[in-house]
Coordinates of C-alpha atoms in Angstrom, one line a residue:
M31 CA -25.2 21.5 -4.6
D32 CA -22.8 21.9 -7.2
R33 CA -20.1 19.5 -6.4
C34 CA -19.0 15.8 -7.1
V35 CA -18.2 13.1 -4.1
V36 CA -16.0 9.7 -4.9
L37 CA -16.7 6.8 -3.4
V38 CA -13.7 4.0 -3.8
D39 CA -13.9 0.7 -3.0
A40 CA -10.4 0.0 -1.8
G41 CA -11.3 -3.8 -2.2
Y42 CA -12.0 -3.1 -5.7
L43 CA -9.4 -0.9 -6.9
L44 CA -6.4 -2.3 -5.3
G45 CA -7.6 -6.1 -6.1
A46 CA -8.6 -5.4 -9.8
A47 CA -5.6 -3.0 -10.2
A48 CA -3.2 -6.4 -8.8
S49 CA -4.9 -8.6 -11.3
L50 CA -4.1 -6.3 -14.2
L51 CA -0.4 -5.6 -13.2
A52 CA 0.7 -8.7 -11.3
G53 CA -1.5 -11.5 -12.3
E54 CA -3.8 -12.5 -9.4
P55 CA -5.6 -9.9 -7.0
S56 CA -3.7 -10.2 -4.3
R57 CA -2.7 -6.5 -2.8
S58 CA 0.5 -8.1 -1.7
R59 CA 1.7 -8.1 -5.2
I60 CA 1.4 -4.2 -5.8
T61 CA 3.0 -1.3 -4.2
V62 CA 0.9 2.0 -3.7
D63 CA 1.8 5.6 -4.1
H64 CA -1.5 6.9 -1.9
A65 CA -1.1 10.2 -2.7
A66 CA -0.7 10.0 -6.4
L67 CA -3.7 7.9 -6.3
I68 CA -5.5 10.5 -4.3
Q69 CA -4.6 13.0 -6.6
G70 CA -5.2 11.2 -9.4
L71 CA -8.7 10.5 -8.2
R72 CA -9.2 14.1 -7.6
E73 CA -8.3 15.6 -10.7
R74 CA -10.2 12.9 -13.0
A75 CA -13.2 13.3 -10.9
E76 CA -13.5 16.9 -11.7
A77 CA -12.8 17.2 -15.0
D78 CA -15.0 14.2 -15.5
T79 CA -18.1 16.1 -13.8
E80 CA -16.9 19.3 -14.1
Q81 CA -17.8 19.9 -10.7
P82 CA -15.4 20.9 -7.5
L83 CA -14.5 18.4 -5.4
L84 CA -16.4 18.2 -1.8
R85 CA -14.7 14.5 -0.6
I86 CA -13.1 11.5 -1.3
Y87 CA -14.7 8.8 0.6
W88 CA -12.1 5.5 0.9
F89 CA -14.4 2.6 1.7
D90 CA -11.7 -0.9 2.8
G91 CA -11.7 -3.4 5.2
A92 CA -9.0 -3.7 8.4
P93 CA -8.6 -6.6 11.0
D94 CA -11.1 -5.9 14.0
R95 CA -11.4 -2.6 11.8
V96 CA -8.5 -1.3 13.4
P97 CA -6.7 1.5 10.6
Q98 CA -3.6 0.1 8.6
P99 CA -0.9 2.1 8.3
E100 CA -2.2 2.6 4.9
H101 CA -5.3 4.0 6.3
R102 CA -3.7 6.3 9.0
R103 CA -2.0 8.3 6.1
L104 CA -5.3 8.0 3.7
R105 CA -7.2 9.8 6.6
V106 CA -4.6 12.5 7.1
M107 CA -4.9 13.9 3.3
P108 CA -7.1 16.6 2.7
R109 CA -10.6 16.0 1.2
V110 CA -10.3 12.2 2.3
T111 CA -12.6 10.4 4.7
V112 CA -11.7 6.7 5.6
R113 CA -14.6 4.6 6.7
L114 CA -13.5 0.6 7.5
G115 CA -15.8 -2.5 7.7
A116 CA -14.2 -5.6 9.2
L117 CA -11.8 -7.9 7.4
T118 CA -12.8 -11.4 8.4
R119 CA -11.0 -14.9 7.7
S120 CA -13.0 -17.8 6.3
D121 CA -11.7 -21.2 5.1
G122 CA -8.6 -19.8 4.6
R123 CA -9.3 -16.6 2.8
W124 CA -10.0 -13.0 4.0
A125 CA -13.0 -11.2 2.9
Q126 CA -14.5 -7.2 4.2
K127 CA -17.7 -7.3 5.7
G128 CA -19.6 -4.3 6.3
V129 CA -17.9 -2.0 3.1
D130 CA -20.8 -2.2 1.1
A131 CA -23.4 -1.3 3.5
A132 CA -21.4 1.4 4.5
M133 CA -21.1 3.0 0.9
H134 CA -25.0 2.3 0.4
A135 CA -25.4 4.3 3.4
E136 CA -23.3 7.0 2.8
L137 CA -24.4 7.2 -1.2
T138 CA -28.1 7.5 -0.1
E139 CA -27.7 9.9 2.5
L140 CA -25.7 11.7 0.4
A141 CA -28.2 12.2 -2.3
R142 CA -31.0 12.9 0.0
N143 CA -29.3 15.5 1.8
R144 CA -28.6 16.8 -1.8
A145 CA -25.0 17.4 -0.6
C146 CA -23.6 16.6 -4.5
S147 CA -24.7 17.1 -8.0
D148 CA -22.7 14.1 -8.9
V149 CA -21.2 11.0 -7.7
V150 CA -18.4 8.9 -9.0
L151 CA -18.6 5.4 -7.4
V152 CA -15.5 3.0 -8.4
T153 CA -16.7 -0.1 -7.5
G154 CA -17.7 -3.3 -8.9
D155 CA -20.3 -4.8 -6.7
G156 CA -23.9 -5.3 -7.7
D157 CA -25.3 -4.9 -4.0
L158 CA -25.2 -1.1 -5.0
L159 CA -27.4 -1.0 -7.1
P160 CA -30.4 -0.2 -4.9
G161 CA -28.1 2.8 -3.5
L162 CA -27.2 4.2 -7.1
M163 CA -30.8 3.8 -8.3
S164 CA -32.0 5.6 -4.8
A165 CA -29.3 8.3 -5.5
K166 CA -30.6 8.7 -9.0
E167 CA -33.8 9.6 -8.0
H168 CA -32.8 12.3 -6.0
G169 CA -31.3 13.9 -8.7
V170 CA -27.9 12.9 -8.4
A171 CA -25.3 12.2 -11.8
V172 CA -23.8 8.9 -11.5
H173 CA -20.7 8.2 -12.9
L174 CA -19.5 4.8 -12.7
W175 CA -15.6 3.9 -13.0
A176 CA -13.8 0.5 -13.4
V177 CA -10.3 -0.8 -13.5
Q178 CA -9.5 -2.2 -16.9
A179 CA -10.1 -5.9 -16.5
A180 CA -6.7 -7.9 -17.1
D181 CA -8.8 -10.8 -19.9
G182 CA -10.6 -7.7 -21.7
D183 CA -13.8 -8.5 -19.8
Y184 CA -16.1 -6.7 -17.5
N185 CA -15.4 -6.8 -13.9
Q186 CA -18.3 -5.1 -12.7
S187 CA -21.7 -6.0 -12.3
E188 CA -23.7 -5.9 -15.6
D189 CA -26.5 -4.4 -14.1
L190 CA -24.7 -1.5 -11.9
V191 CA -23.0 -0.8 -15.6
A192 CA -26.1 -0.4 -16.9
E193 CA -27.7 2.1 -14.5
A194 CA -25.0 4.4 -14.5
D195 CA -25.8 7.5 -16.1
E196 CA -22.0 7.9 -17.4
R197 CA -19.0 5.3 -17.3
R198 CA -15.3 5.1 -17.3
V199 CA -12.4 2.7 -17.4
L200 CA -8.9 3.5 -15.4
D201 CA -7.2 2.4 -17.9
R202 CA -3.0 0.4 -16.9
A203 CA -1.6 3.9 -18.3
W204 CA -4.0 5.8 -15.7
I205 CA -3.5 3.2 -13.0
T206 CA 0.6 2.8 -13.3
R207 CA 0.7 6.7 -12.6
A208 CA 0.2 5.4 -8.8
V209 CA 0.1 1.3 -8.7
R210 CA 3.8 -0.5 -9.0
A211 CA 3.5 -4.5 -9.4
R212 CA 6.0 -5.7 -6.5
D213 CA 9.1 -7.4 -7.9
L214 CA 9.2 -10.5 -5.9
S215 CA 11.4 -12.9 -8.0
G216 CA 14.2 -12.3 -5.3
L217 CA 15.0 -11.1 -1.9
C218 CA 13.1 -8.0 -1.3
A219 CA 16.4 -6.7 0.4
P220 CA 20.0 -6.8 -1.1
A221 CA 22.2 -9.6 0.7
P222 CA 24.6 -7.9 3.4
A223 CA 28.2 -7.9 3.0
P224 CA 29.6 -11.4 3.4
R225 CA 31.1 -11.8 7.1
P226 CA 34.2 -14.0 7.5
E227 CA 33.1 -15.6 11.0
I228 CA 29.8 -16.9 10.0
A229 CA 31.9 -19.2 7.0
A230 CA 34.3 -20.2 9.6
I231 CA 31.4 -21.9 11.8
L232 CA 29.3 -23.3 8.8
S233 CA 33.2 -25.0 8.3
A234 CA 34.0 -26.5 11.7
P235 CA 32.0 -30.1 12.3
L236 CA 28.8 -30.2 13.7
P237 CA 28.7 -31.9 17.7
E238 CA 28.3 -35.1 17.8
A239 CA 24.8 -34.8 19.4
A240 CA 23.6 -33.2 16.0
L241 CA 25.0 -35.8 14.0
A242 CA 23.6 -38.4 15.7
E243 CA 20.4 -36.6 15.2
A244 CA 20.5 -35.7 11.7
G245 CA 21.6 -39.4 11.2
R246 CA 17.8 -40.3 12.8
G247 CA 16.2 -38.5 10.2
G248 CA 15.5 -35.7 13.2
S249 CA 14.9 -32.4 13.3
G250 CA 15.3 -29.5 15.6
P251 CA 13.1 -26.0 16.7
G252 CA 15.7 -24.3 14.1
G253 CA 14.1 -26.0 11.2
R254 CA 14.6 -29.4 9.1
R255 CA 17.9 -31.2 8.2
E256 CA 18.6 -32.8 5.7
A257 CA 21.7 -34.8 3.8
E258 CA 22.9 -33.4 1.1
P259 CA 25.2 -34.3 -2.0
A260 CA 28.6 -32.8 -2.3
A261 CA 27.5 -28.9 -3.9
P262 CA 28.2 -25.5 -2.9
R263 CA 25.6 -24.1 -1.6
S264 CA 25.1 -20.0 0.2
D265 CA 25.9 -19.3 3.9
P266 CA 23.9 -16.9 5.7
A267 CA 26.3 -14.2 5.1
G268 CA 26.3 -15.0 1.1
A269 CA 29.5 -16.8 1.1
T270 CA 29.6 -20.2 -0.7
Q271 CA 30.6 -23.4 1.5
P272 CA 30.9 -26.8 0.2
V273 CA 28.7 -29.6 1.4
A274 CA 30.4 -32.7 2.4
P275 CA 28.4 -35.7 0.8
G276 CA 26.0 -36.8 3.9
R277 CA 26.6 -33.9 5.8
P278 CA 23.4 -32.5 7.9
V279 CA 22.5 -28.9 7.0
P280 CA 23.4 -27.2 10.4
T281 CA 20.4 -25.6 12.3
P282 CA 20.3 -22.0 14.2
K283 CA 20.7 -24.0 17.1
D284 CA 23.6 -26.1 16.0
L285 CA 25.5 -22.9 15.1
A286 CA 24.7 -21.6 18.9
V287 CA 26.0 -24.9 20.1
L288 CA 29.1 -24.3 18.2
R289 CA 29.7 -21.2 19.7
A290 CA 29.1 -22.3 23.4
P291 CA 31.8 -23.1 25.7
G292 CA 33.5 -26.5 25.7
H293 CA 33.1 -26.5 21.0
G294 CA 36.6 -25.1 19.6
V295 CA 35.5 -23.8 15.8
G296 CA 39.2 -22.2 15.6
P297 CA 39.6 -19.0 15.8
A298 CA 36.9 -17.1 14.3
P299 CA 36.9 -13.2 13.6
T300 CA 33.8 -11.1 14.7
A301 CA 32.4 -8.4 12.7
S302 CA 34.9 -6.0 14.3
G303 CA 38.1 -8.7 13.3
Q304 CA 38.9 -9.4 16.2
Q305 CA 40.0 -13.4 17.3
V306 CA 37.6 -15.7 19.2
S307 CA 39.6 -18.5 20.5
P308 CA 38.6 -22.1 20.7
G309 CA 36.1 -22.8 23.3
A310 CA 35.7 -19.1 24.3
Q311 CA 32.1 -17.8 24.7
A312 CA 31.0 -15.7 21.4
P313 CA 28.1 -14.2 20.2
S314 CA 26.2 -17.2 19.1
A315 CA 25.8 -16.8 14.5
L316 CA 21.5 -16.8 14.6
R317 CA 20.7 -15.6 11.2
W318 CA 18.3 -12.8 11.2
S319 CA 17.1 -13.5 15.1
S320 CA 17.5 -13.2 18.3
D321 CA 18.9 -15.7 20.6
K322 CA 16.0 -16.3 22.2
G323 CA 15.6 -20.2 23.0
W324 CA 18.4 -21.3 21.3
I325 CA 21.2 -20.5 24.5
D326 CA 21.1 -19.9 28.1
R327 CA 20.8 -16.3 28.8
A328 CA 22.2 -15.2 32.0
G329 CA 22.4 -11.2 34.1
P330 CA 19.4 -8.8 34.2
L331 CA 16.3 -10.0 32.7
G332 CA 17.8 -13.4 31.5
E333 CA 20.2 -11.7 28.9
P334 CA 24.2 -12.0 28.7
A335 CA 25.6 -9.0 30.3
E336 CA 26.9 -8.1 27.1
T337 CA 23.4 -7.3 25.3
A338 CA 21.6 -5.9 28.5
S339 CA 23.6 -2.7 28.9
L340 CA 21.6 -1.7 25.1
P341 CA 19.5 0.7 25.8
T342 CA 16.2 -0.2 23.1
L343 CA 14.5 2.6 21.4
A344 CA 11.5 3.0 24.0
Q345 CA 14.2 3.7 26.2
L346 CA 15.6 6.7 24.2
T347 CA 13.0 8.1 23.0
S348 CA 11.6 11.1 24.2
A349 CA 7.2 12.3 24.4
E350 CA 8.2 14.7 21.7
Q351 CA 10.0 12.4 19.8
R352 CA 7.5 9.6 20.1
W353 CA 4.9 12.1 18.6
A354 CA 7.2 13.0 15.9
D355 CA 7.8 9.8 14.9
R356 CA 4.1 8.7 14.7
E357 CA 3.9 11.5 12.5
E358 CA 6.6 10.3 10.2
D359 CA 5.3 6.5 10.1
I360 CA 1.8 8.3 8.7
T361 CA 3.2 10.7 6.5
T362 CA 6.5 9.3 5.2
V363 CA 7.8 5.7 6.1
G364 CA 6.4 3.1 3.0
G365 CA 6.2 0.2 5.1
D366 CA 8.4 -1.9 2.9
P367 CA 10.1 -4.1 5.1
F368 CA 13.6 -3.2 4.4
E369 CA 12.6 0.5 4.7
V370 CA 11.5 -0.7 8.1
G371 CA 14.1 -2.0 9.4
Q372 CA 16.6 0.9 8.3
V373 CA 14.5 3.6 10.0
F374 CA 14.0 2.0 13.3
A375 CA 17.9 1.4 13.3
R376 CA 18.2 5.2 11.8
R377 CA 16.1 6.3 15.4
W378 CA 18.0 4.3 18.0
M379 CA 21.3 5.0 16.4
E380 CA 20.5 8.9 16.5
R381 CA 19.5 9.2 19.9
L382 CA 22.6 6.5 21.2
P383 CA 24.0 8.8 24.0
E384 CA 27.3 7.5 23.1
S385 CA 29.2 5.4 20.3
V386 CA 30.8 2.8 22.2
H387 CA 26.9 1.1 22.1
L388 CA 26.6 0.8 18.6
H389 CA 30.3 -0.6 18.5
K390 CA 29.1 -3.3 20.8
L391 CA 26.2 -3.7 18.4
S392 CA 27.7 -4.4 15.6
T393 CA 30.1 -6.8 16.8
M394 CA 27.3 -9.3 17.2
Y395 CA 25.8 -9.6 13.9
P396 CA 24.2 -11.4 12.5
R397 CA 22.4 -12.0 16.1
I398 CA 20.4 -8.8 17.1
P399 CA 19.8 -9.0 20.9
H400 CA 16.6 -10.5 22.0
R401 CA 15.5 -6.8 23.3
I402 CA 15.8 -4.9 20.4
D403 CA 15.0 -7.5 18.0
G404 CA 11.3 -7.9 19.6
E405 CA 11.0 -4.2 19.9
L406 CA 12.0 -4.1 16.1
L407 CA 9.3 -6.3 15.4
R408 CA 6.6 -4.8 17.3
Y409 CA 7.5 -1.4 15.6
A410 CA 7.1 -3.6 11.8
A411 CA 4.1 -5.2 13.0
R412 CA 2.6 -1.2 12.6
F413 CA 2.9 -1.6 9.4
G414 CA 0.5 -4.0 8.4
L415 CA 3.0 -6.7 8.1
L416 CA 0.7 -9.3 10.5
A417 CA -2.4 -8.6 8.1
H418 CA -3.3 -11.8 6.1
K419 CA -0.7 -13.6 7.8
D420 CA -2.3 -15.4 10.6
D421 CA -1.0 -13.2 13.2
Q422 CA 2.4 -13.7 12.1
I423 CA 5.1 -11.7 9.9
D424 CA 5.9 -13.7 7.1
E425 CA 9.6 -15.2 7.3
H426 CA 10.7 -13.6 4.4
D427 CA 9.2 -10.4 5.5
R428 CA 11.6 -11.1 8.6
Y429 CA 14.9 -11.2 6.5
A430 CA 14.1 -8.0 5.1
I431 CA 13.3 -6.2 7.6
R432 CA 16.7 -7.3 9.8
A433 CA 18.6 -6.7 7.0
G434 CA 17.5 -3.2 6.8
F435 CA 18.4 -3.1 10.6
W436 CA 22.2 -4.2 9.8
R437 CA 22.6 -2.1 6.8
E438 CA 22.0 0.8 8.5
I439 CA 24.3 0.1 11.4
D440 CA 26.8 -1.2 9.1
V441 CA 26.9 2.1 6.8
R442 CA 26.7 4.1 10.1
A443 CA 29.7 2.2 12.1
A444 CA 31.8 2.0 8.8
A445 CA 31.4 5.5 8.6
E446 CA 32.4 6.6 12.6
Q447 CA 35.0 4.6 12.1
A448 CA 36.4 6.0 8.9
T449 CA 36.3 8.9 10.8
A450 CA 38.0 8.2 13.8
T451 CA 40.9 6.6 11.6
A452 CA 41.2 9.3 9.4
P453 CA 44.8 11.5 9.7
A454 CA 44.4 14.5 11.3
A455 CA 44.8 17.5 8.7
T456 CA 48.4 18.7 8.6
P457 CA 48.7 22.6 9.0
S458 CA 49.9 24.1 5.6
A459 CA 53.3 25.7 5.3
S460 CA 51.6 29.2 4.9
A461 CA 49.8 28.8 8.4
L462 CA 53.5 27.8 9.7
S463 CA 55.2 30.4 8.7
P464 CA 55.2 33.7 10.5
G465 CA 53.7 35.7 8.1
G466 CA 50.7 33.5 7.5
R467 CA 47.3 33.9 8.3

């Protein structure tokens, strides 16, 4: 059949692209526009082989062979078939298992059945040499594509290169049409607007128990305490606070204790501008986290009364909306942690039956209620943020997820407040006159 087929080893293609653009083969260092990448592969294959495309096979590894978000997006694209091997961890490193064998089997089967006249291989692994030789014996022309090597040398098996009928190099200019190096120089999410209540809490004295524990060099579950020299530092909301000589840096648990009954921190404004009297029960000031484990929760399901009434996204979502959300996640949402937080918050706000819930949540900044926070992190896990990280979302990603959530909440709450406080439009003079129309 006068058609071409493309077999892509995703581990090789994206790993080599990361080495070329970011200096190391970690795929977490790059962002990929998969739609543009597939389109580029198709156009290049049809131009090089002068044959119409039959199909692109995308071979990749996944934990327990469970499709990750990028795989779900790829497999719904036209003319794309995804084949997954296992992704296993050994000696602290992740390795693909079964990908080479799957590529070999597909290559030989296509050639044996004369399903195509040309095969494009995007790989560097010499284990495919027997399959390549077998395809040639069945009369198939084999085109071997390489990704430009970062050091200018080969990043493919020399035997594979020698046996191929045609060879092409995907250079930096071609790669950067769909792949970009991820900027990790700073936070992946912009800092939220400063909140005065955080500064008020951080300026308050720590509880005596915390000071005593810090003096012993102890560390609490919220993180390490250190005695710092006098120097400015940034609080969780972005404001700069001086640190007294020898004063330990407060942990999230310390901040929760400071806001508990019996500890006066002075009147601290909440997100809505209201004052909290000393000793009054107020939301704990946990940075980008829920209150689980730090303060006692009362009421239904062990939560404070003010959070127990807030509906979760699952409670607000119908079966039709759930299907549409899945479709959007697969085809539209890129999976950036900050974007994931924004998408979750947008859906939650759009489905609220009444705006009072939004105003209630906005006053709890920066603490996300436990039920909603857990649901947010479970949603984020769908986008592969657990992969390659010992089944835990990286703390940097957690910060970005919650920052995206709060940014979307803040924008909507500010817009609704502006609408509510805007003066009503006054009728024009012509409208009030007897002859006005």
